[in-house]
Tab-separated table of C-alpha atoms in Angstrom:
chain	number	residue	atom	x	y	z
C	251	MET	CA	-18.639	11.731	21.775
C	252	ILE	CA	-19.615	8.053	22.167
C	253	ILE	CA	-21.631	6.769	19.188
C	254	HIS	CA	-22.475	3.465	20.838
C	255	PHE	CA	-21.614	1.225	23.757
C	256	ILE	CA	-20.261	-2.283	23.258
C	257	LEU	CA	-21.828	-4.872	25.571
C	258	LEU	CA	-19.134	-7.527	25.805
C	259	GLY	CA	-21.385	-9.853	27.807
C	260	PHE	CA	-20.424	-13.461	27.192
C	261	SER	CA	-18.380	-12.778	24.022
C	262	GLU	CA	-15.348	-14.443	25.603
C	263	GLN	CA	-17.332	-17.710	25.611
C	264	PRO	CA	-18.902	-18.000	22.123
C	265	GLN	CA	-19.923	-21.611	22.707
C	266	VAL	CA	-21.894	-20.500	25.757
C	267	GLU	CA	-23.673	-17.741	23.797
C	268	VAL	CA	-25.511	-20.284	21.618
C	269	ILE	CA	-26.799	-22.175	24.648
C	270	LEU	CA	-27.703	-18.942	26.451
C	271	PHE	CA	-29.648	-17.679	23.442
C	272	VAL	CA	-31.915	-20.733	23.532
C	273	VAL	CA	-32.266	-20.690	27.337
C	274	VAL	CA	-32.973	-16.942	27.502
C	275	LEU	CA	-35.471	-17.098	24.634
C	276	ILE	CA	-37.415	-19.964	26.250
C	277	SER	CA	-37.290	-18.228	29.649
C	278	TYR	CA	-38.573	-14.981	28.140
C	279	LEU	CA	-41.481	-16.703	26.390
C	280	LEU	CA	-42.391	-18.498	29.628
C	281	THR	CA	-42.168	-15.180	31.502
C	282	LEU	CA	-44.554	-13.537	29.057
C	283	LEU	CA	-46.977	-16.471	29.177
C	284	GLY	CA	-46.875	-17.092	32.938
C	285	ASN	CA	-47.090	-13.512	34.149
C	286	THR	CA	-49.763	-12.587	31.608
C	287	ALA	CA	-51.806	-15.594	32.788
C	288	ILE	CA	-51.536	-14.488	36.429
C	289	ILE	CA	-52.602	-10.932	35.563
C	290	LEU	CA	-55.614	-12.153	33.549
C	291	VAL	CA	-56.707	-14.702	36.151
C	292	SER	CA	-56.342	-12.233	39.028
C	293	CYS	CA	-58.395	-9.634	37.162
C	294	LEU	CA	-61.101	-11.942	35.752
C	295	ASP	CA	-61.731	-14.197	38.783
C	296	CYS	CA	-63.657	-12.325	41.494
C	297	LYS	CA	-62.417	-14.771	44.161
C	298	LEU	CA	-58.890	-13.428	43.619
C	299	HIS	CA	-59.852	-9.790	44.174
C	300	THR	CA	-57.917	-9.700	47.440
C	301	PRO	CA	-54.866	-7.693	48.612
C	302	MET	CA	-52.524	-10.652	48.105
C	303	TYR	CA	-53.459	-11.034	44.429
C	304	PHE	CA	-53.557	-7.280	43.883
C	305	PHE	CA	-49.884	-7.167	44.850
C	306	LEU	CA	-49.172	-10.343	42.880
C	307	THR	CA	-50.676	-8.690	39.792
C	308	ASN	CA	-48.362	-5.723	40.313
C	309	LEU	CA	-45.404	-8.097	40.663
C	310	SER	CA	-46.312	-9.951	37.466
C	311	PHE	CA	-46.709	-6.701	35.500
C	312	LEU	CA	-43.402	-5.486	36.928
C	313	ASP	CA	-41.630	-8.704	35.890
C	314	LEU	CA	-43.044	-8.413	32.368
C	315	CYS	CA	-41.677	-4.887	31.998
C	316	PHE	CA	-38.393	-5.717	33.757
C	317	THR	CA	-37.487	-8.611	31.467
C	318	THR	CA	-38.673	-6.754	28.360
C	319	SER	CA	-36.275	-3.913	29.162
C	320	ILE	CA	-33.357	-6.360	29.123
C	321	VAL	CA	-34.012	-9.574	27.197
C	322	PRO	CA	-34.667	-8.332	23.591
C	323	GLN	CA	-31.335	-6.483	23.560
C	324	LEU	CA	-29.618	-9.467	25.177
C	325	LEU	CA	-31.011	-11.865	22.556
C	326	TRP	CA	-29.897	-9.537	19.759
C	327	ASN	CA	-26.367	-9.396	21.149
C	328	LEU	CA	-26.188	-13.142	21.749
C	329	LYS	CA	-27.293	-13.935	18.203
C	330	GLY	CA	-24.968	-11.762	16.142
C	331	PRO	CA	-21.451	-10.339	16.149
C	332	ALA	CA	-22.707	-6.760	16.663
C	333	LYS	CA	-22.963	-6.304	20.418
C	334	THR	CA	-23.713	-2.605	20.441
C	335	ILE	CA	-26.327	-0.363	22.020
C	336	THR	CA	-26.824	3.358	21.412
C	337	PRO	CA	-26.270	5.840	24.266
C	338	THR	CA	-29.997	6.590	24.230
C	339	GLY	CA	-30.858	2.896	24.324
C	340	CYS	CA	-28.370	2.363	27.142
C	341	ALA	CA	-29.849	5.258	29.152
C	342	VAL	CA	-33.403	3.974	28.646
C	343	GLN	CA	-32.394	0.451	29.685
C	344	LEU	CA	-30.578	1.787	32.748
C	345	TYR	CA	-33.507	3.945	33.879
C	346	VAL	CA	-36.219	1.355	33.233
C	347	SER	CA	-34.447	-1.718	34.647
C	348	LEU	CA	-33.162	0.153	37.722
C	349	SER	CA	-36.585	1.654	38.393
C	350	LEU	CA	-38.356	-1.693	38.114
C	351	GLY	CA	-35.713	-3.554	40.121
C	352	SER	CA	-35.941	-0.984	42.933
C	353	THR	CA	-39.737	-1.153	42.832
C	354	GLU	CA	-39.644	-4.936	43.184
C	355	CYS	CA	-37.572	-4.671	46.369
C	356	VAL	CA	-40.202	-2.450	48.002
C	357	LEU	CA	-43.137	-4.416	46.576
C	358	LEU	CA	-41.841	-7.722	47.975
C	359	THR	CA	-41.546	-6.018	51.374
C	360	ILE	CA	-45.173	-4.881	51.197
C	361	MET	CA	-46.221	-8.400	50.216
C	362	ALA	CA	-44.400	-9.724	53.294
C	363	PHE	CA	-46.353	-7.256	55.452
C	364	ASP	CA	-49.570	-8.482	53.828
C	365	ARG	CA	-48.715	-12.078	54.801
C	366	TYR	CA	-47.784	-10.932	58.317
C	367	VAL	CA	-51.199	-9.304	58.798
C	368	ALA	CA	-52.987	-12.332	57.283
C	369	VAL	CA	-51.302	-14.790	59.655
C	370	CYS	CA	-50.665	-12.764	62.804
C	371	ARG	CA	-53.686	-10.441	62.791
C	372	PRO	CA	-56.366	-12.266	60.772
C	373	LEU	CA	-59.317	-10.607	62.547
C	374	ASN	CA	-58.034	-7.153	61.548
C	375	TYR	CA	-56.928	-8.150	58.039
C	376	THR	CA	-59.745	-6.504	56.072
C	377	SER	CA	-59.543	-3.270	58.052
C	378	ILE	CA	-55.748	-2.994	57.803
C	379	MET	CA	-55.342	-4.187	54.208
C	380	HIS	CA	-58.068	-1.880	52.919
C	381	PRO	CA	-58.168	-1.373	49.116
C	382	SER	CA	-57.151	2.276	49.480
C	383	PHE	CA	-54.188	1.262	51.669
C	384	CYS	CA	-53.142	-1.406	49.135
C	385	LYS	CA	-53.279	1.063	46.241
C	386	ALA	CA	-51.317	3.646	48.223
C	387	SER	CA	-48.698	1.022	49.180
C	388	ALA	CA	-48.294	-0.095	45.574
C	389	GLY	CA	-48.020	3.548	44.509
C	390	ILE	CA	-45.273	4.151	47.077
C	391	ALA	CA	-43.392	1.107	45.750
C	392	TRP	CA	-43.508	2.391	42.166
C	393	LEU	CA	-42.624	5.971	43.160
C	394	SER	CA	-39.688	4.843	45.298
C	395	GLY	CA	-38.288	2.939	42.310
C	396	VAL	CA	-38.669	5.949	40.019
C	397	GLY	CA	-37.192	8.306	42.624
C	398	ASN	CA	-34.140	6.116	43.178
C	399	THR	CA	-33.587	5.849	39.435
C	400	LEU	CA	-33.835	9.568	38.769
C	401	ILE	CA	-31.116	10.192	41.367
C	402	GLN	CA	-28.821	7.193	40.897
C	403	GLY	CA	-29.253	6.800	37.142
C	404	THR	CA	-28.750	10.483	36.362
C	405	ILE	CA	-25.605	10.742	38.494
C	406	THR	CA	-24.180	7.643	36.792
C	407	LEU	CA	-24.898	8.842	33.255
C	408	ARG	CA	-23.361	12.259	33.930
C	409	LEU	CA	-19.965	10.739	34.771
C	410	PRO	CA	-17.245	11.576	32.196
C	411	ARG	CA	-16.115	8.453	30.382
C	412	CYS	CA	-13.334	9.852	28.148
C	413	GLY	CA	-14.419	7.689	25.219
C	414	HIS	CA	-14.535	4.427	27.177
C	415	ASN	CA	-17.440	2.428	25.738
C	416	HIS	CA	-16.686	-1.257	26.381
C	417	LEU	CA	-19.052	-2.571	29.056
C	418	HIS	CA	-18.008	-5.894	30.602
C	419	HIS	CA	-21.630	-6.850	30.972
C	420	PHE	CA	-24.727	-7.747	28.922
C	421	LEU	CA	-26.827	-4.749	30.037
C	422	CYS	CA	-26.413	-1.145	31.083
C	423	GLU	CA	-26.442	-1.344	34.880
C	424	VAL	CA	-25.102	1.130	37.447
C	425	PRO	CA	-22.145	-0.917	38.829
C	426	ALA	CA	-20.941	-1.663	35.298
C	427	MET	CA	-21.489	1.900	34.030
C	428	ILE	CA	-19.508	3.623	36.784
C	429	LYS	CA	-16.512	1.434	35.900
C	430	LEU	CA	-16.257	3.332	32.583
C	431	ALA	CA	-15.665	6.666	34.323
C	432	CYS	CA	-12.261	8.318	33.936
C	433	VAL	CA	-12.564	10.214	37.235
C	434	ASP	CA	-12.501	9.185	40.879
C	435	ILE	CA	-15.669	7.152	41.519
C	436	HIS	CA	-15.331	6.751	45.290
C	437	ALA	CA	-18.314	9.078	45.896
C	438	ASN	CA	-20.384	7.082	43.397
C	439	GLU	CA	-19.480	3.812	45.090
C	440	VAL	CA	-20.547	5.270	48.456
C	441	GLN	CA	-23.806	6.473	46.920
C	442	LEU	CA	-24.362	3.009	45.389
C	443	PHE	CA	-23.705	1.395	48.768
C	444	VAL	CA	-26.219	3.689	50.493
C	445	ALA	CA	-28.836	2.978	47.814
C	446	THR	CA	-28.171	-0.753	48.204
C	447	LEU	CA	-28.542	-0.437	51.963
C	448	VAL	CA	-31.866	1.420	51.715
C	449	LEU	CA	-33.501	-0.421	48.810
C	450	LEU	CA	-32.028	-3.908	49.105
C	451	LEU	CA	-30.756	-4.735	52.581
C	452	LEU	CA	-33.371	-2.759	54.552
C	453	PRO	CA	-36.314	-4.373	52.699
C	454	LEU	CA	-34.695	-7.784	53.155
C	455	ALA	CA	-34.333	-7.142	56.897
C	456	LEU	CA	-37.981	-6.057	57.172
C	457	ILE	CA	-39.090	-9.173	55.270
C	458	LEU	CA	-37.087	-11.443	57.572
C	459	ILE	CA	-38.546	-9.687	60.635
C	460	SER	CA	-42.071	-10.147	59.240
C	461	TYR	CA	-41.463	-13.836	58.699
C	462	GLY	CA	-39.961	-14.135	62.158
C	463	PHE	CA	-43.314	-13.030	63.590
C	464	ILE	CA	-45.116	-15.323	61.141
C	465	VAL	CA	-43.068	-18.342	62.278
C	466	GLN	CA	-43.908	-17.537	65.914
C	467	ALA	CA	-47.603	-17.329	65.064
C	468	VAL	CA	-47.560	-20.541	62.987
C	469	ILE	CA	-45.920	-22.485	65.826
C	470	LYS	CA	-48.864	-21.576	68.079
C	471	ILE	CA	-51.463	-22.819	65.562
C	472	LYS	CA	-52.938	-26.129	66.727
C	473	SER	CA	-54.974	-26.893	63.609
C	474	VAL	CA	-52.927	-28.846	61.060
C	475	GLN	CA	-55.080	-27.553	58.188
C	476	ALA	CA	-54.609	-23.913	59.250
C	477	TRP	CA	-50.895	-24.564	59.749
C	478	ARG	CA	-50.542	-25.937	56.208
C	479	LYS	CA	-52.553	-23.075	54.725
C	480	ALA	CA	-50.357	-20.493	56.472
C	481	LEU	CA	-47.185	-22.175	55.227
C	482	GLY	CA	-48.641	-22.562	51.725
C	483	THR	CA	-49.527	-18.896	51.285
C	484	CYS	CA	-46.254	-17.664	52.804
C	485	GLY	CA	-43.946	-20.288	51.288
C	486	SER	CA	-44.389	-19.073	47.706
C	487	HIS	CA	-43.581	-15.485	48.599
C	488	LEU	CA	-40.596	-16.446	50.734
C	489	LEU	CA	-39.139	-18.552	47.920
C	490	VAL	CA	-39.467	-15.622	45.488
C	491	VAL	CA	-37.800	-13.334	48.052
C	492	PHE	CA	-34.781	-15.625	48.432
C	493	LEU	CA	-34.387	-16.029	44.651
C	494	PHE	CA	-34.485	-12.290	43.943
C	495	PHE	CA	-32.689	-10.859	46.977
C	496	GLY	CA	-30.120	-13.654	47.184
C	497	THR	CA	-28.715	-13.116	43.699
C	498	SER	CA	-29.100	-9.322	43.505
C	499	SER	CA	-27.476	-8.848	46.922
C	500	ALA	CA	-24.432	-10.809	45.782
C	501	ILE	CA	-24.001	-8.323	42.911
C	502	TYR	CA	-24.727	-4.991	44.567
C	503	ILE	CA	-23.061	-5.545	47.954
C	504	GLN	CA	-19.685	-6.335	46.395
C	505	PRO	CA	-19.795	-4.964	42.821
C	506	ASN	CA	-15.985	-4.767	42.543
C	507	ARG	CA	-15.700	-8.537	42.950
C	508	SER	CA	-18.665	-9.409	40.755
C	509	TYR	CA	-18.316	-7.274	37.653
C	510	GLY	CA	-15.935	-8.317	34.927
C	511	HIS	CA	-16.223	-11.959	35.997
C	512	SER	CA	-18.487	-14.576	34.436
C	513	GLN	CA	-19.859	-15.534	37.844
C	514	GLY	CA	-21.226	-12.013	38.337
C	515	LYS	CA	-22.798	-12.024	34.880
C	516	PHE	CA	-24.535	-15.340	35.524
C	517	LEU	CA	-25.849	-14.079	38.874
C	518	THR	CA	-27.237	-10.992	37.123
C	519	LEU	CA	-28.720	-13.241	34.455
C	520	PHE	CA	-30.449	-15.212	37.196
C	521	TYR	CA	-32.293	-12.326	38.843
C	522	THR	CA	-33.045	-10.491	35.585
C	523	VAL	CA	-34.172	-13.449	33.448
C	524	VAL	CA	-34.598	-16.660	35.429
C	525	THR	CA	-36.355	-15.309	38.543
C	526	PRO	CA	-39.172	-13.567	36.580
C	527	THR	CA	-39.696	-16.890	34.784
C	528	LEU	CA	-39.888	-18.870	38.016
C	529	ASN	CA	-42.203	-16.423	39.844
C	530	PRO	CA	-45.446	-17.415	38.049
C	531	LEU	CA	-44.516	-21.107	38.271
C	532	ILE	CA	-43.913	-20.807	42.017
C	533	TYR	CA	-47.189	-18.972	42.631
C	534	THR	CA	-49.278	-21.316	40.479
C	535	LEU	CA	-47.754	-24.681	41.387
C	536	ARG	CA	-47.806	-23.923	45.133
C	537	ASN	CA	-51.110	-22.023	45.216
C	538	LYS	CA	-54.482	-23.798	45.117
C	539	ASP	CA	-56.390	-20.531	44.635
C	540	VAL	CA	-54.549	-19.673	41.423
C	541	LYS	CA	-54.807	-23.222	40.074
C	542	GLY	CA	-58.537	-23.263	40.876
C	543	ALA	CA	-59.031	-19.902	39.177
C	544	LEU	CA	-57.183	-21.129	36.084
C	545	ARG	CA	-59.420	-24.216	35.909
C	546	ARG	CA	-62.580	-22.082	36.291
C	547	LEU	CA	-61.391	-19.710	33.579
C	548	LEU	CA	-60.632	-22.578	31.189
C	549	ARG	CA	-64.027	-24.189	31.830
C	550	ARG	CA	-65.719	-20.837	31.217
C	551	GLU	CA	-63.910	-20.522	27.874
C	552	GLN	CA	-64.876	-24.082	26.891
C	553	ASN	CA	-68.557	-23.551	27.767
C	554	SER	CA	-68.818	-20.217	25.945
């Protein structure tokens, strides 16, 4: 029976661990601050009570939970010589991080559809993106993440490991966990590929198709102001999509090449720690509505 798992992480590069501890800690604090600010502003400012900011609030809450399921354990392992995690802790981290990561894939797809409707069918926007439809869409995103995790996570954790407990990674993640199995894992690799196809590549394809239609619509816009507004609202989301899907795809499409190598660990570090930090910065720095709402909220606090 395994008493604990050993997360080897970046232990082969002790000089890097010190730098990573500082970088990850700062990134985590910025993630907490930035995403909490977006949630508060979106909830408190009535001008942001729109479908776009409803989904953005879900994304910010998701990023808060996603990083919190990974970063505290990572910081603990980076700081000290003990790089262990209990089987229960490993299972919880696997279920939570996989569920939230899967949910983000679907949520970003729904956000792309929201931008498609806003740009390509503006006259029907309020009727299509009805509050009940938005809530149902967000619910489907969360349920799809949980459903994928219950299937994929449970199958992974039930694999016999024959006492193998050294994970060549800094978190308990499916591709790294199945490498510990002492049985043939071909079926698990096929199942992982199918899950990647459905929850990573399919959403990415749908997002690219949505933005293909958006580009066609933007080209036809004659007003420079409307053209800039369309690019401004879509540009932030598209940048977030490329940051998240670009790095996660590199890991999950070819896990055999990525895991066990420092390059794969740094890519995972990017989409689990860095991307959630950049998301609020991207949406605030490139979005006049959010910046205006922040200024109104600050003035309200100063006047009260």
